[in-house]
């Protein structure tokens, strides 16, 4: 499934190894506690599905959908909640699971939103960290990879809803 417009950045194998590593770390940190993993739709779905299967602890999942980009690729800075979690996060150990943190605006908004609901604890896990694009400081507790400031697709991440099914992560070439 190789697309000529996509340059591989992280292979399936590299991703798998990292997911196992992060999973071990999270399982160790949350041992004896009930974890609520909140996946941010849609991009984090595949990462979350793989990650929770590495967790040898009690874990439940919920989903939240926010829009910050629409179909364009430049962060608008405006974050809107499209779907909220179903579970009351009050008193829960919440782990927000993101595919990628870019400007940090989405996560910053989400953290404020969650904090106001008084969880027992609140942490962040992201597979990718596009640190050069950051405009707002955000705390990251579990991070897969630092990546360059390029538009990436695959392993759940899209460009106009395409490429989410790629098993690897690649840079979309000739992208404007
Ligand atoms: P931020 O608010 O940090 O700028 O953007 C976070 C969201 O923007 C991510 O959860 C993701 O949905 C989207 N995003 C940022 N960079 C990329 C990228 O390189 N590729 C894709 N597919 N989505 C991105």
PDB file of C-alpha atoms and ligand atoms in Angstrom:
ATOM      1  CA  UNK A   1       0.000   0.000   0.000  1.00  0.00           C
ATOM      2  CA  UNK A   2       2.649   2.519  -1.047  1.00  0.00           C
ATOM      3  CA  UNK A   3       1.469   5.847  -2.393  1.00  0.00           C
ATOM      4  CA  UNK A   4       3.997   7.758  -4.557  1.00  0.00           C
ATOM      5  CA  UNK A   5       2.953  11.039  -2.926  1.00  0.00           C
ATOM      6  CA  UNK A   6       3.749   9.776   0.536  1.00  0.00           C
ATOM      7  CA  UNK A   7       7.228   9.530   1.986  1.00  0.00           C
ATOM      8  CA  UNK A   8       7.393   7.055   4.852  1.00  0.00           C
ATOM      9  CA  UNK A   9       8.313   8.694   8.148  1.00  0.00           C
ATOM     10  CA  UNK A  10       7.519   5.888  10.608  1.00  0.00           C
ATOM     11  CA  UNK A  11       7.122   2.262   9.628  1.00  0.00           C
ATOM     12  CA  UNK A  12       4.510  -0.129  10.931  1.00  0.00           C
ATOM     13  CA  UNK A  13       7.220  -1.840  12.966  1.00  0.00           C
ATOM     14  CA  UNK A  14       8.498   1.396  14.536  1.00  0.00           C
ATOM     15  CA  UNK A  15       4.957   2.364  15.493  1.00  0.00           C
ATOM     16  CA  UNK A  16       4.233  -1.066  16.962  1.00  0.00           C
ATOM     17  CA  UNK A  17       7.368  -1.010  19.110  1.00  0.00           C
ATOM     18  CA  UNK A  18       6.575   2.461  20.394  1.00  0.00           C
ATOM     19  CA  UNK A  19       2.972   1.592  21.226  1.00  0.00           C
ATOM     20  CA  UNK A  20       4.166  -1.399  23.271  1.00  0.00           C
ATOM     21  CA  UNK A  21       6.693   0.827  25.076  1.00  0.00           C
ATOM     22  CA  UNK A  22       4.144   3.542  25.921  1.00  0.00           C
ATOM     23  CA  UNK A  23       1.611   0.893  26.930  1.00  0.00           C
ATOM     24  CA  UNK A  24       4.046  -0.604  29.437  1.00  0.00           C
ATOM     25  CA  UNK A  25       4.762   2.825  30.895  1.00  0.00           C
ATOM     26  CA  UNK A  26       1.074   3.690  31.272  1.00  0.00           C
ATOM     27  CA  UNK A  27       0.192   0.280  32.745  1.00  0.00           C
ATOM     28  CA  UNK A  28       2.970   0.682  35.313  1.00  0.00           C
ATOM     29  CA  UNK A  29       1.920   4.232  36.244  1.00  0.00           C
ATOM     30  CA  UNK A  30      -1.768   3.381  36.615  1.00  0.00           C
ATOM     31  CA  UNK A  31      -1.397   0.016  38.318  1.00  0.00           C
ATOM     32  CA  UNK A  32      -4.220  -0.504  40.837  1.00  0.00           C
ATOM     33  CA  UNK A  33      -6.237   2.384  39.409  1.00  0.00           C
ATOM     34  CA  UNK A  34      -9.125   2.515  36.933  1.00  0.00           C
ATOM     35  CA  UNK A  35      -8.105   4.370  33.790  1.00  0.00           C
ATOM     36  CA  UNK A  36     -10.447   6.240  31.475  1.00  0.00           C
ATOM     37  CA  UNK A  37      -8.792   6.715  28.090  1.00  0.00           C
ATOM     38  CA  UNK A  38     -10.462   9.448  26.048  1.00  0.00           C
ATOM     39  CA  UNK A  39      -9.613   9.173  22.355  1.00  0.00           C
ATOM     40  CA  UNK A  40      -9.917  12.314  20.302  1.00  0.00           C
ATOM     41  CA  UNK A  41     -11.787  11.458  17.114  1.00  0.00           C
ATOM     42  CA  UNK A  42     -11.069  10.629  14.470  1.00  0.00           C
ATOM     43  CA  UNK A  43      -7.300  10.642  14.207  1.00  0.00           C
ATOM     44  CA  UNK A  44      -6.496   8.951  17.524  1.00  0.00           C
ATOM     45  CA  UNK A  45      -8.797   5.969  17.041  1.00  0.00           C
ATOM     46  CA  UNK A  46      -6.260   3.531  15.625  1.00  0.00           C
ATOM     47  CA  UNK A  47      -3.539   4.527  18.089  1.00  0.00           C
ATOM     48  CA  UNK A  48      -5.990   4.211  21.002  1.00  0.00           C
ATOM     49  CA  UNK A  49      -7.233   0.813  19.822  1.00  0.00           C
ATOM     50  CA  UNK A  50      -3.671  -0.516  19.688  1.00  0.00           C
ATOM     51  CA  UNK A  51      -2.595   1.206  22.906  1.00  0.00           C
ATOM     52  CA  UNK A  52      -5.371  -0.065  25.174  1.00  0.00           C
ATOM     53  CA  UNK A  53      -4.638  -3.630  24.093  1.00  0.00           C
ATOM     54  CA  UNK A  54      -1.171  -3.194  25.589  1.00  0.00           C
ATOM     55  CA  UNK A  55      -2.616  -2.138  28.948  1.00  0.00           C
ATOM     56  CA  UNK A  56      -2.681  -4.897  31.485  1.00  0.00           C
ATOM     57  CA  UNK A  57      -4.865  -2.822  33.850  1.00  0.00           C
ATOM     58  CA  UNK A  58      -8.537  -1.939  34.200  1.00  0.00           C
ATOM     59  CA  UNK A  59      -9.377   0.538  31.444  1.00  0.00           C
ATOM     60  CA  UNK A  60     -12.493   2.006  29.891  1.00  0.00           C
ATOM     61  CA  UNK A  61     -12.643   4.184  26.806  1.00  0.00           C
ATOM     62  CA  UNK A  62     -14.679   7.101  25.616  1.00  0.00           C
ATOM     63  CA  UNK A  63     -14.501   9.440  22.649  1.00  0.00           C
ATOM     64  CA  UNK A  64     -14.568  13.109  22.013  1.00  0.00           C
ATOM     65  CA  UNK A  65     -14.726  14.862  18.660  1.00  0.00           C
ATOM     66  CA  UNK A  66     -13.487  18.383  18.173  1.00  0.00           C
ATOM     67  CA  UNK A  67     -12.978  20.442  15.095  1.00  0.00           C
ATOM     68  CA  UNK A  68     -10.044  22.758  14.734  1.00  0.00           C
ATOM     69  CA  UNK A  69      -9.001  22.329  11.129  1.00  0.00           C
ATOM     70  CA  UNK A  70     -12.126  21.608   9.079  1.00  0.00           C
ATOM     71  CA  UNK A  71     -10.869  20.254   5.786  1.00  0.00           C
ATOM     72  CA  UNK A  72      -8.024  22.738   5.534  1.00  0.00           C
ATOM     73  CA  UNK A  73      -4.607  22.039   7.003  1.00  0.00           C
ATOM     74  CA  UNK A  74      -3.867  25.299   8.747  1.00  0.00           C
ATOM     75  CA  UNK A  75      -4.827  25.510  12.391  1.00  0.00           C
ATOM     76  CA  UNK A  76      -7.648  28.013  12.784  1.00  0.00           C
ATOM     77  CA  UNK A  77      -7.193  28.323  16.534  1.00  0.00           C
ATOM     78  CA  UNK A  78     -10.920  27.889  16.912  1.00  0.00           C
ATOM     79  CA  UNK A  79     -11.865  24.678  18.676  1.00  0.00           C
ATOM     80  CA  UNK A  80     -15.406  23.423  18.719  1.00  0.00           C
ATOM     81  CA  UNK A  81     -16.757  20.340  20.518  1.00  0.00           C
ATOM     82  CA  UNK A  82     -18.651  18.164  18.059  1.00  0.00           C
ATOM     83  CA  UNK A  83     -19.084  15.200  20.396  1.00  0.00           C
ATOM     84  CA  UNK A  84     -18.511  15.176  24.140  1.00  0.00           C
ATOM     85  CA  UNK A  85     -17.677  12.144  26.310  1.00  0.00           C
ATOM     86  CA  UNK A  86     -20.624  10.040  27.496  1.00  0.00           C
ATOM     87  CA  UNK A  87     -19.022   9.099  30.821  1.00  0.00           C
ATOM     88  CA  UNK A  88     -18.918  11.585  33.714  1.00  0.00           C
ATOM     89  CA  UNK A  89     -15.184  12.208  34.120  1.00  0.00           C
ATOM     90  CA  UNK A  90     -15.554  13.602  37.667  1.00  0.00           C
ATOM     91  CA  UNK A  91     -13.326  11.631  40.061  1.00  0.00           C
ATOM     92  CA  UNK A  92     -11.886   9.500  37.220  1.00  0.00           C
ATOM     93  CA  UNK A  93      -8.282   9.027  36.168  1.00  0.00           C
ATOM     94  CA  UNK A  94      -8.487  10.532  32.689  1.00  0.00           C
ATOM     95  CA  UNK A  95      -5.908  10.003  29.973  1.00  0.00           C
ATOM     96  CA  UNK A  96      -6.480  12.111  26.867  1.00  0.00           C
ATOM     97  CA  UNK A  97      -5.175  10.222  23.833  1.00  0.00           C
ATOM     98  CA  UNK A  98      -4.197  12.308  20.808  1.00  0.00           C
ATOM     99  CA  UNK A  99      -2.754  11.361  17.435  1.00  0.00           C
ATOM    100  CA  UNK A 100      -0.661  14.493  17.028  1.00  0.00           C
ATOM    101  CA  UNK A 101      -0.083  17.740  18.857  1.00  0.00           C
ATOM    102  CA  UNK A 102       0.718  20.578  16.517  1.00  0.00           C
ATOM    103  CA  UNK A 103       0.026  24.154  17.718  1.00  0.00           C
ATOM    104  CA  UNK A 104      -1.304  22.744  20.998  1.00  0.00           C
ATOM    105  CA  UNK A 105      -4.511  24.793  20.725  1.00  0.00           C
ATOM    106  CA  UNK A 106      -6.824  21.781  20.594  1.00  0.00           C
ATOM    107  CA  UNK A 107      -5.222  20.117  23.594  1.00  0.00           C
ATOM    108  CA  UNK A 108      -5.113  23.347  25.574  1.00  0.00           C
ATOM    109  CA  UNK A 109      -8.844  23.753  25.035  1.00  0.00           C
ATOM    110  CA  UNK A 110      -9.546  20.124  25.911  1.00  0.00           C
ATOM    111  CA  UNK A 111      -7.531  20.267  29.121  1.00  0.00           C
ATOM    112  CA  UNK A 112      -9.409  23.352  30.310  1.00  0.00           C
ATOM    113  CA  UNK A 113     -12.653  21.580  29.463  1.00  0.00           C
ATOM    114  CA  UNK A 114     -11.679  18.434  31.420  1.00  0.00           C
ATOM    115  CA  UNK A 115     -10.212  20.262  34.423  1.00  0.00           C
ATOM    116  CA  UNK A 116     -13.515  22.045  35.007  1.00  0.00           C
ATOM    117  CA  UNK A 117     -15.127  18.612  35.466  1.00  0.00           C
ATOM    118  CA  UNK A 118     -12.818  17.699  38.341  1.00  0.00           C
ATOM    119  CA  UNK A 119     -11.203  14.399  37.316  1.00  0.00           C
ATOM    120  CA  UNK A 120      -9.120  12.571  39.953  1.00  0.00           C
ATOM    121  CA  UNK A 121      -6.158  12.986  37.596  1.00  0.00           C
ATOM    122  CA  UNK A 122      -5.612  14.228  34.068  1.00  0.00           C
ATOM    123  CA  UNK A 123      -2.782  13.193  31.778  1.00  0.00           C
ATOM    124  CA  UNK A 124      -1.993  13.405  28.093  1.00  0.00           C
ATOM    125  CA  UNK A 125      -0.687  10.791  25.693  1.00  0.00           C
ATOM    126  CA  UNK A 126       0.170  11.652  22.098  1.00  0.00           C
ATOM    127  CA  UNK A 127       1.707   9.473  19.440  1.00  0.00           C
ATOM    128  CA  UNK A 128       3.277  12.393  17.596  1.00  0.00           C
ATOM    129  CA  UNK A 129       4.645  15.724  18.753  1.00  0.00           C
ATOM    130  CA  UNK A 130       5.129  18.369  16.053  1.00  0.00           C
ATOM    131  CA  UNK A 131       6.961  20.529  18.560  1.00  0.00           C
ATOM    132  CA  UNK A 132       8.228  23.212  16.120  1.00  0.00           C
ATOM    133  CA  UNK A 133       4.642  24.292  15.413  1.00  0.00           C
ATOM    134  CA  UNK A 134       3.698  24.831  19.070  1.00  0.00           C
ATOM    135  CA  UNK A 135       2.079  28.177  19.887  1.00  0.00           C
ATOM    136  CA  UNK A 136       0.775  27.317  23.358  1.00  0.00           C
ATOM    137  CA  UNK A 137       2.574  25.347  26.084  1.00  0.00           C
ATOM    138  CA  UNK A 138       0.844  22.050  26.812  1.00  0.00           C
ATOM    139  CA  UNK A 139       1.840  19.268  29.213  1.00  0.00           C
ATOM    140  CA  UNK A 140       2.591  15.919  27.552  1.00  0.00           C
ATOM    141  CA  UNK A 141       2.960  12.912  29.853  1.00  0.00           C
ATOM    142  CA  UNK A 142       3.415  10.157  27.262  1.00  0.00           C
ATOM    143  CA  UNK A 143       4.888  10.883  23.839  1.00  0.00           C
ATOM    144  CA  UNK A 144       5.621   8.530  20.971  1.00  0.00           C
ATOM    145  CA  UNK A 145       7.778  10.507  18.557  1.00  0.00           C
ATOM    146  CA  UNK A 146       8.936  14.047  17.951  1.00  0.00           C
ATOM    147  CA  UNK A 147       8.361  14.732  14.253  1.00  0.00           C
ATOM    148  CA  UNK A 148       9.300  17.565  11.854  1.00  0.00           C
ATOM    149  CA  UNK A 149       6.867  20.322  10.955  1.00  0.00           C
ATOM    150  CA  UNK A 150       5.364  18.489   7.958  1.00  0.00           C
ATOM    151  CA  UNK A 151       1.838  17.336   7.205  1.00  0.00           C
ATOM    152  CA  UNK A 152       1.577  13.627   7.992  1.00  0.00           C
ATOM    153  CA  UNK A 153      -1.029  11.002   7.190  1.00  0.00           C
ATOM    154  CA  UNK A 154      -1.673   7.348   7.980  1.00  0.00           C
ATOM    155  CA  UNK A 155      -2.286   5.260  11.115  1.00  0.00           C
ATOM    156  CA  UNK A 156      -5.554   7.116  11.707  1.00  0.00           C
ATOM    157  CA  UNK A 157      -4.463  10.506  10.399  1.00  0.00           C
ATOM    158  CA  UNK A 158      -6.055  11.912   7.274  1.00  0.00           C
ATOM    159  CA  UNK A 159      -5.961  14.454   4.534  1.00  0.00           C
ATOM    160  CA  UNK A 160      -9.556  15.229   3.585  1.00  0.00           C
ATOM    161  CA  UNK A 161     -10.608  11.944   5.241  1.00  0.00           C
ATOM    162  CA  UNK A 162      -8.226   9.843   3.158  1.00  0.00           C
ATOM    163  CA  UNK A 163      -5.171   7.782   4.161  1.00  0.00           C
ATOM    164  CA  UNK A 164      -6.376   6.899   7.677  1.00  0.00           C
ATOM    165  CA  UNK A 165      -6.075   3.210   6.786  1.00  0.00           C
ATOM    166  CA  UNK A 166      -2.359   3.284   5.982  1.00  0.00           C
ATOM    167  CA  UNK A 167      -0.495   1.069   8.481  1.00  0.00           C
ATOM    168  CA  UNK A 168       2.486   3.444   8.472  1.00  0.00           C
ATOM    169  CA  UNK A 169       2.867   7.223   8.960  1.00  0.00           C
ATOM    170  CA  UNK A 170       4.093   9.275   6.025  1.00  0.00           C
ATOM    171  CA  UNK A 171       4.723  12.831   4.927  1.00  0.00           C
ATOM    172  CA  UNK A 172       2.395  14.026   2.206  1.00  0.00           C
ATOM    173  CA  UNK A 173       4.716  15.339  -0.506  1.00  0.00           C
ATOM    174  CA  UNK A 174       3.933  18.330  -2.750  1.00  0.00           C
ATOM    175  CA  UNK A 175       1.401  19.417  -0.205  1.00  0.00           C
ATOM    176  CA  UNK A 176       0.266  23.060  -0.190  1.00  0.00           C
TER     177      UNK A 176
HETATM  178  P1  LIG B   1      -3.342  21.563  17.097  1.00  0.00           P
HETATM  179  O1  LIG B   1      -4.548  22.127  17.762  1.00  0.00           O
HETATM  180  O2  LIG B   1      -2.330  21.026  18.073  1.00  0.00           O
HETATM  181  O3  LIG B   1      -2.730  22.538  16.139  1.00  0.00           O
HETATM  182  O4  LIG B   1      -3.828  20.409  16.164  1.00  0.00           O
HETATM  183  C1  LIG B   1      -4.193  19.187  16.647  1.00  0.00           C
HETATM  184  C2  LIG B   1      -4.979  18.396  15.629  1.00  0.00           C
HETATM  185  O5  LIG B   1      -4.744  18.853  14.290  1.00  0.00           O
HETATM  186  C3  LIG B   1      -4.526  16.971  15.658  1.00  0.00           C
HETATM  187  O6  LIG B   1      -5.223  16.236  16.629  1.00  0.00           O
HETATM  188  C4  LIG B   1      -4.837  16.542  14.236  1.00  0.00           C
HETATM  189  O7  LIG B   1      -6.179  16.148  14.146  1.00  0.00           O
HETATM  190  C5  LIG B   1      -4.623  17.786  13.400  1.00  0.00           C
HETATM  191  N1  LIG B   1      -3.267  17.796  12.797  1.00  0.00           N
HETATM  192  C6  LIG B   1      -2.217  18.568  13.147  1.00  0.00           C
HETATM  193  N2  LIG B   1      -1.142  18.291  12.380  1.00  0.00           N
HETATM  194  C7  LIG B   1      -1.527  17.310  11.549  1.00  0.00           C
HETATM  195  C8  LIG B   1      -0.848  16.572  10.517  1.00  0.00           C
HETATM  196  O8  LIG B   1       0.338  16.740  10.205  1.00  0.00           O
HETATM  197  N3  LIG B   1      -1.591  15.624   9.874  1.00  0.00           N
HETATM  198  C9  LIG B   1      -2.891  15.382  10.172  1.00  0.00           C
HETATM  199  N4  LIG B   1      -3.509  14.425   9.458  1.00  0.00           N
HETATM  200  N5  LIG B   1      -3.558  16.048  11.122  1.00  0.00           N
HETATM  201  C10 LIG B   1      -2.884  17.001  11.806  1.00  0.00           C
END
